[in-house]
């Protein structure tokens, strides 16, 4: 409650959006904004997820290293801050999962042990072992399949040599490919639950990614520094153009003709779409990509 009041005092008109991005409180967020983000394929930005936690952790570690703190100590401080932050916002399952994955990553690096990305994802996805109901949570399903899609897309990007391209072209293409694979992988769940599939998601995520990456650390600093009003207002004012840009991206994405397709899948269609989604992830992650790619193509043809 104190964090919410601090956000209201510091961010003023931006407070409803900032509450959603920082403390997972969407009670005051207008339905128009939520619909715009959903239609543009950006609904995941409005709910606390691994992306938000990761941005804060990486930004904090970078700041600590810039002032001369050793990497190991910076990792420890980052982990402690992230754990406290996740507890502060009520430990929602996606945030807990992200914190567990970050702790595993930082600890493995501190002890200099090679670590599989799939092992870290498995550790983060283990929550249903302790509370089986979490497996039915839409946030759990989307973030787990989303991270799996990003890992598999990264393997494909490395395999086809995208990172050997000039920096800007390589980074842009990698972002588009990653967002495309994540959109395909999560499409069956999104279609079943929300009744829509956003075709524009790869483009809108490419535009929104840098904005949220810059804004999230500023929002966090504004909330933490709320007792020092002038300093907190400095961060709030700096973040305002980024939040405005994020909303403009959502509005532009929602306005694209055919960018969001309304669907009403049957159980059979959802099953076929799930087979396609799984095959796409396997095809991207595997060197023997032809058999799963053929299964994905066959499932897509049957789905159409």
Tab-separated table of C-alpha atoms in Angstrom:
chain	number	residue	atom	x	y	z
A	1	UNK	CA	0.000	0.000	0.000
A	2	UNK	CA	2.865	2.354	0.818
A	3	UNK	CA	4.458	1.624	-2.565
A	4	UNK	CA	1.157	2.348	-4.302
A	5	UNK	CA	0.787	5.677	-2.508
A	6	UNK	CA	4.377	6.574	-3.393
A	7	UNK	CA	3.706	5.810	-7.066
A	8	UNK	CA	0.560	7.965	-7.029
A	9	UNK	CA	2.448	10.898	-5.489
A	10	UNK	CA	5.464	10.707	-7.796
A	11	UNK	CA	4.027	9.646	-11.172
A	12	UNK	CA	0.637	11.481	-11.033
A	13	UNK	CA	-1.210	10.942	-14.359
A	14	UNK	CA	1.076	8.011	-15.258
A	15	UNK	CA	0.379	6.295	-11.925
A	16	UNK	CA	-2.178	3.674	-13.158
A	17	UNK	CA	0.213	2.394	-15.827
A	18	UNK	CA	3.198	2.545	-13.461
A	19	UNK	CA	1.277	0.598	-10.800
A	20	UNK	CA	0.707	-2.183	-13.346
A	21	UNK	CA	4.354	-2.214	-14.405
A	22	UNK	CA	5.840	-2.078	-10.887
A	23	UNK	CA	3.517	-3.649	-8.319
A	24	UNK	CA	1.135	-5.738	-10.487
A	25	UNK	CA	-1.839	-3.520	-9.591
A	26	UNK	CA	-4.125	-3.017	-12.617
A	27	UNK	CA	-7.208	-1.961	-10.673
A	28	UNK	CA	-7.057	1.658	-11.909
A	29	UNK	CA	-5.815	0.860	-15.411
A	30	UNK	CA	-8.480	1.814	-17.946
A	31	UNK	CA	-10.087	-0.874	-20.098
A	32	UNK	CA	-9.121	1.113	-23.218
A	33	UNK	CA	-5.410	0.850	-22.404
A	34	UNK	CA	-5.690	-2.862	-21.637
A	35	UNK	CA	-7.549	-3.496	-24.904
A	36	UNK	CA	-4.982	-1.506	-26.915
A	37	UNK	CA	-2.070	-3.457	-25.483
A	38	UNK	CA	-3.862	-6.782	-25.969
A	39	UNK	CA	-4.776	-6.015	-29.588
A	40	UNK	CA	-1.185	-4.957	-30.304
A	41	UNK	CA	0.268	-8.165	-28.811
A	42	UNK	CA	1.735	-6.279	-25.839
A	43	UNK	CA	-0.527	-7.551	-23.058
A	44	UNK	CA	2.436	-9.276	-21.368
A	45	UNK	CA	3.993	-5.872	-20.674
A	46	UNK	CA	1.093	-4.948	-18.378
A	47	UNK	CA	1.614	-7.924	-16.043
A	48	UNK	CA	4.689	-8.480	-13.895
A	49	UNK	CA	6.802	-11.138	-15.558
A	50	UNK	CA	10.364	-12.284	-15.927
A	51	UNK	CA	11.016	-9.455	-18.364
A	52	UNK	CA	10.305	-6.763	-15.748
A	53	UNK	CA	12.343	-8.489	-13.045
A	54	UNK	CA	15.226	-9.170	-15.425
A	55	UNK	CA	15.408	-5.567	-16.636
A	56	UNK	CA	15.597	-4.254	-13.071
A	57	UNK	CA	18.240	-6.826	-12.064
A	58	UNK	CA	20.452	-6.175	-15.093
A	59	UNK	CA	20.140	-2.384	-14.778
A	60	UNK	CA	20.994	-2.529	-11.074
A	61	UNK	CA	24.009	-4.751	-11.670
A	62	UNK	CA	25.238	-2.465	-14.450
A	63	UNK	CA	24.963	0.611	-12.208
A	64	UNK	CA	26.855	-1.152	-9.412
A	65	UNK	CA	29.636	-2.177	-11.793
A	66	UNK	CA	29.870	1.379	-13.174
A	67	UNK	CA	30.632	2.735	-9.686
A	68	UNK	CA	33.415	0.197	-9.231
A	69	UNK	CA	31.762	-2.696	-7.356
A	70	UNK	CA	33.095	-6.120	-8.341
A	71	UNK	CA	30.811	-8.308	-10.444
A	72	UNK	CA	30.348	-10.977	-7.770
A	73	UNK	CA	29.281	-8.422	-5.175
A	74	UNK	CA	27.076	-6.696	-7.734
A	75	UNK	CA	25.377	-10.021	-8.446
A	76	UNK	CA	24.764	-10.611	-4.734
A	77	UNK	CA	23.270	-7.141	-4.236
A	78	UNK	CA	21.115	-7.544	-7.354
A	79	UNK	CA	19.757	-10.877	-6.120
A	80	UNK	CA	18.947	-9.463	-2.671
A	81	UNK	CA	17.157	-6.440	-4.154
A	82	UNK	CA	15.186	-8.602	-6.595
A	83	UNK	CA	14.116	-11.042	-3.852
A	84	UNK	CA	12.982	-8.128	-1.664
A	85	UNK	CA	11.140	-6.537	-4.603
A	86	UNK	CA	9.331	-9.786	-5.454
A	87	UNK	CA	8.269	-10.120	-1.799
A	88	UNK	CA	7.148	-6.464	-1.783
A	89	UNK	CA	4.723	-6.947	-4.689
A	90	UNK	CA	3.142	-10.048	-3.140
A	91	UNK	CA	5.267	-12.767	-4.784
A	92	UNK	CA	3.129	-13.364	-7.907
A	93	UNK	CA	4.070	-16.699	-9.557
A	94	UNK	CA	5.732	-15.173	-12.681
A	95	UNK	CA	7.905	-12.906	-10.516
A	96	UNK	CA	8.866	-15.761	-8.175
A	97	UNK	CA	9.802	-17.879	-11.182
A	98	UNK	CA	11.938	-15.093	-12.627
A	99	UNK	CA	13.679	-14.484	-9.296
A	100	UNK	CA	14.476	-18.201	-8.957
A	101	UNK	CA	15.964	-18.256	-12.453
A	102	UNK	CA	18.055	-15.136	-11.792
A	103	UNK	CA	19.366	-16.557	-8.523
A	104	UNK	CA	20.323	-19.797	-10.295
A	105	UNK	CA	22.076	-17.863	-13.062
A	106	UNK	CA	24.010	-15.571	-10.717
A	107	UNK	CA	24.986	-18.382	-8.335
A	108	UNK	CA	26.206	-20.611	-11.183
A	109	UNK	CA	28.277	-17.735	-12.535
A	110	UNK	CA	29.672	-16.931	-9.074
A	111	UNK	CA	30.884	-20.520	-8.631
A	112	UNK	CA	31.981	-20.624	-12.292
A	113	UNK	CA	29.830	-23.569	-13.311
A	114	UNK	CA	28.522	-23.951	-16.884
A	115	UNK	CA	24.730	-23.887	-16.855
A	116	UNK	CA	22.096	-25.011	-19.340
A	117	UNK	CA	19.393	-22.458	-20.139
A	118	UNK	CA	16.885	-25.322	-20.187
A	119	UNK	CA	17.957	-26.346	-16.677
A	120	UNK	CA	17.373	-22.801	-15.399
A	121	UNK	CA	13.940	-22.724	-17.093
A	122	UNK	CA	13.076	-26.075	-15.503
A	123	UNK	CA	14.060	-24.745	-12.080
A	124	UNK	CA	11.885	-21.686	-12.615
A	125	UNK	CA	8.941	-23.787	-13.833
A	126	UNK	CA	8.984	-26.185	-10.873
A	127	UNK	CA	6.287	-24.308	-8.898
A	128	UNK	CA	3.431	-26.762	-9.696
A	129	UNK	CA	5.358	-29.420	-7.758
A	130	UNK	CA	4.567	-27.407	-4.621
A	131	UNK	CA	1.216	-25.922	-5.726
A	132	UNK	CA	-0.413	-27.846	-8.613
A	133	UNK	CA	-3.024	-25.113	-9.160
A	134	UNK	CA	-0.325	-22.821	-10.564
A	135	UNK	CA	-0.199	-25.022	-13.685
A	136	UNK	CA	-3.681	-23.681	-14.556
A	137	UNK	CA	-2.591	-20.041	-14.210
A	138	UNK	CA	-2.501	-18.307	-17.596
A	139	UNK	CA	0.489	-16.204	-16.513
A	140	UNK	CA	2.426	-19.360	-15.630
A	141	UNK	CA	1.599	-21.012	-18.957
A	142	UNK	CA	2.484	-17.980	-21.073
A	143	UNK	CA	5.745	-17.140	-19.341
A	144	UNK	CA	7.034	-20.725	-19.347
A	145	UNK	CA	6.230	-21.258	-23.035
A	146	UNK	CA	7.513	-17.760	-23.785
A	147	UNK	CA	10.904	-18.380	-22.184
A	148	UNK	CA	11.141	-21.790	-23.881
A	149	UNK	CA	10.414	-20.110	-27.219
A	150	UNK	CA	13.075	-17.449	-26.627
A	151	UNK	CA	15.684	-20.096	-25.727
A	152	UNK	CA	14.872	-22.132	-28.827
A	153	UNK	CA	14.835	-18.999	-31.018
A	154	UNK	CA	18.270	-18.044	-29.668
A	155	UNK	CA	19.583	-21.483	-30.633
A	156	UNK	CA	18.204	-21.030	-34.150
A	157	UNK	CA	19.661	-17.508	-34.392
A	158	UNK	CA	23.100	-18.809	-33.436
A	159	UNK	CA	22.787	-21.730	-35.845
A	160	UNK	CA	21.914	-19.650	-38.922
A	161	UNK	CA	24.559	-17.012	-38.184
A	162	UNK	CA	22.334	-13.978	-37.602
A	163	UNK	CA	24.797	-12.598	-35.045
A	164	UNK	CA	27.511	-12.459	-37.694
A	165	UNK	CA	25.601	-9.676	-39.447
A	166	UNK	CA	26.411	-6.000	-38.739
A	167	UNK	CA	25.374	-5.136	-35.196
A	168	UNK	CA	22.194	-3.137	-35.884
A	169	UNK	CA	20.914	-5.468	-38.615
A	170	UNK	CA	21.758	-8.581	-36.575
A	171	UNK	CA	20.116	-7.249	-33.402
A	172	UNK	CA	16.976	-6.182	-35.282
A	173	UNK	CA	16.614	-9.498	-37.112
A	174	UNK	CA	17.263	-11.451	-33.909
A	175	UNK	CA	14.557	-9.471	-32.101
A	176	UNK	CA	12.026	-10.051	-34.889
A	177	UNK	CA	12.800	-13.783	-35.037
A	178	UNK	CA	12.611	-14.137	-31.251
A	179	UNK	CA	9.279	-12.296	-31.056
A	180	UNK	CA	7.902	-14.302	-33.991
A	181	UNK	CA	8.777	-17.661	-32.424
A	182	UNK	CA	7.376	-16.531	-29.054
A	183	UNK	CA	4.154	-15.365	-30.737
A	184	UNK	CA	3.738	-18.671	-32.584
A	185	UNK	CA	4.510	-20.715	-29.485
A	186	UNK	CA	2.037	-18.859	-27.264
A	187	UNK	CA	-0.679	-18.382	-29.913
A	188	UNK	CA	-2.754	-21.487	-28.936
A	189	UNK	CA	-3.014	-20.365	-25.299
A	190	UNK	CA	-3.750	-16.744	-26.215
A	191	UNK	CA	-6.389	-17.823	-28.755
A	192	UNK	CA	-8.079	-20.193	-26.299
A	193	UNK	CA	-8.156	-17.752	-23.365
A	194	UNK	CA	-8.499	-14.344	-25.022
A	195	UNK	CA	-10.170	-15.261	-28.319
A	196	UNK	CA	-7.651	-13.370	-30.417
A	197	UNK	CA	-4.248	-13.755	-32.058
A	198	UNK	CA	-2.047	-10.720	-32.648
A	199	UNK	CA	-0.312	-10.924	-36.023
A	200	UNK	CA	1.370	-7.571	-35.389
A	201	UNK	CA	3.107	-8.772	-32.179
A	202	UNK	CA	6.620	-9.258	-33.671
A	203	UNK	CA	6.626	-5.681	-35.001
A	204	UNK	CA	5.096	-4.037	-31.930
A	205	UNK	CA	7.410	-5.915	-29.561
A	206	UNK	CA	10.404	-4.777	-31.604
A	207	UNK	CA	9.321	-1.153	-31.095
A	208	UNK	CA	8.191	-1.527	-27.470
A	209	UNK	CA	11.206	-3.519	-26.246
A	210	UNK	CA	13.709	-0.633	-26.029
A	211	UNK	CA	11.091	1.655	-24.453
A	212	UNK	CA	10.223	-0.696	-21.592
A	213	UNK	CA	13.904	-1.599	-21.124
A	214	UNK	CA	14.717	2.078	-20.535
A	215	UNK	CA	11.553	2.929	-18.596
A	216	UNK	CA	11.427	0.045	-16.096
A	217	UNK	CA	14.609	0.950	-14.152
A	218	UNK	CA	13.506	4.610	-14.037
A	219	UNK	CA	10.096	3.626	-12.665
A	220	UNK	CA	11.753	1.433	-10.031
A	221	UNK	CA	14.076	4.263	-8.964
A	222	UNK	CA	11.164	6.689	-8.818
A	223	UNK	CA	9.263	4.374	-6.474
A	224	UNK	CA	12.265	3.636	-4.237
A	225	UNK	CA	13.324	7.306	-4.020
A	226	UNK	CA	9.785	8.573	-3.321
A	227	UNK	CA	10.784	9.911	0.139
A	228	UNK	CA	13.247	12.234	-1.653
A	229	UNK	CA	10.574	13.962	-3.714
A	230	UNK	CA	12.717	16.146	-6.042
A	231	UNK	CA	14.953	13.224	-7.030
A	232	UNK	CA	12.003	10.873	-7.500
A	233	UNK	CA	10.269	13.471	-9.692
A	234	UNK	CA	13.373	13.660	-11.866
A	235	UNK	CA	13.041	9.933	-12.674
A	236	UNK	CA	9.280	10.248	-13.141
A	237	UNK	CA	9.653	13.116	-15.617
A	238	UNK	CA	12.369	11.232	-17.519
A	239	UNK	CA	10.163	8.137	-17.763
A	240	UNK	CA	7.045	10.024	-18.958
A	241	UNK	CA	8.061	10.278	-22.665
A	242	UNK	CA	8.920	6.564	-22.662
A	243	UNK	CA	5.529	5.610	-21.210
A	244	UNK	CA	3.833	7.883	-23.722
A	245	UNK	CA	5.814	6.238	-26.519
A	246	UNK	CA	4.840	2.791	-25.218
A	247	UNK	CA	1.159	3.727	-25.336
A	248	UNK	CA	1.591	5.163	-28.852
A	249	UNK	CA	3.170	1.900	-30.017
A	250	UNK	CA	0.222	-0.033	-28.559
A	251	UNK	CA	-2.261	2.317	-30.252
A	252	UNK	CA	-0.477	2.053	-33.609
A	253	UNK	CA	-0.279	-1.747	-33.333
A	254	UNK	CA	-3.959	-2.023	-32.439
A	255	UNK	CA	-4.857	0.151	-35.443
A	256	UNK	CA	-3.073	-2.061	-38.009
A	257	UNK	CA	-5.730	-3.607	-40.312
A	258	UNK	CA	-5.830	-7.331	-39.584
A	259	UNK	CA	-3.152	-6.942	-36.912
A	260	UNK	CA	-5.360	-8.705	-34.364
A	261	UNK	CA	-7.486	-11.643	-35.529
A	262	UNK	CA	-10.583	-12.649	-33.562
A	263	UNK	CA	-10.857	-16.439	-33.204
A	264	UNK	CA	-13.135	-18.988	-31.500
A	265	UNK	CA	-11.134	-22.241	-31.475
A	266	UNK	CA	-12.677	-25.636	-30.862
A	267	UNK	CA	-10.946	-28.133	-28.595
A	268	UNK	CA	-9.647	-30.011	-31.646
A	269	UNK	CA	-8.305	-26.811	-33.252
A	270	UNK	CA	-6.614	-25.887	-29.978
A	271	UNK	CA	-4.983	-29.332	-29.814
A	272	UNK	CA	-3.701	-29.067	-33.400
A	273	UNK	CA	-2.413	-25.562	-32.690
A	274	UNK	CA	-0.650	-26.894	-29.587
A	275	UNK	CA	1.071	-29.581	-31.695
A	276	UNK	CA	2.175	-26.876	-34.141
A	277	UNK	CA	3.474	-24.692	-31.303
A	278	UNK	CA	5.470	-27.531	-29.721
A	279	UNK	CA	6.911	-28.579	-33.098
A	280	UNK	CA	8.005	-24.986	-33.853
A	281	UNK	CA	9.902	-24.776	-30.547
A	282	UNK	CA	11.574	-28.176	-31.141
A	283	UNK	CA	12.472	-27.255	-34.732
A	284	UNK	CA	14.143	-24.027	-33.620
A	285	UNK	CA	16.051	-25.670	-30.769
A	286	UNK	CA	17.211	-28.795	-32.619
A	287	UNK	CA	19.913	-29.262	-35.235
A	288	UNK	CA	17.710	-31.966	-36.762
A	289	UNK	CA	15.022	-29.417	-37.516
A	290	UNK	CA	13.421	-30.923	-40.623
A	291	UNK	CA	11.118	-33.574	-38.998
A	292	UNK	CA	9.621	-31.175	-36.397
A	293	UNK	CA	9.360	-28.436	-39.046
A	294	UNK	CA	7.385	-30.840	-41.254
A	295	UNK	CA	5.086	-31.684	-38.335
A	296	UNK	CA	4.572	-27.953	-37.666
A	297	UNK	CA	3.761	-27.319	-41.335
A	298	UNK	CA	1.332	-30.247	-41.422
A	299	UNK	CA	-0.403	-29.069	-38.250
A	300	UNK	CA	-0.632	-25.520	-39.630
A	301	UNK	CA	-2.160	-26.827	-42.887
A	302	UNK	CA	-4.697	-28.915	-40.932
A	303	UNK	CA	-5.468	-25.921	-38.715
A	304	UNK	CA	-6.148	-23.692	-41.731
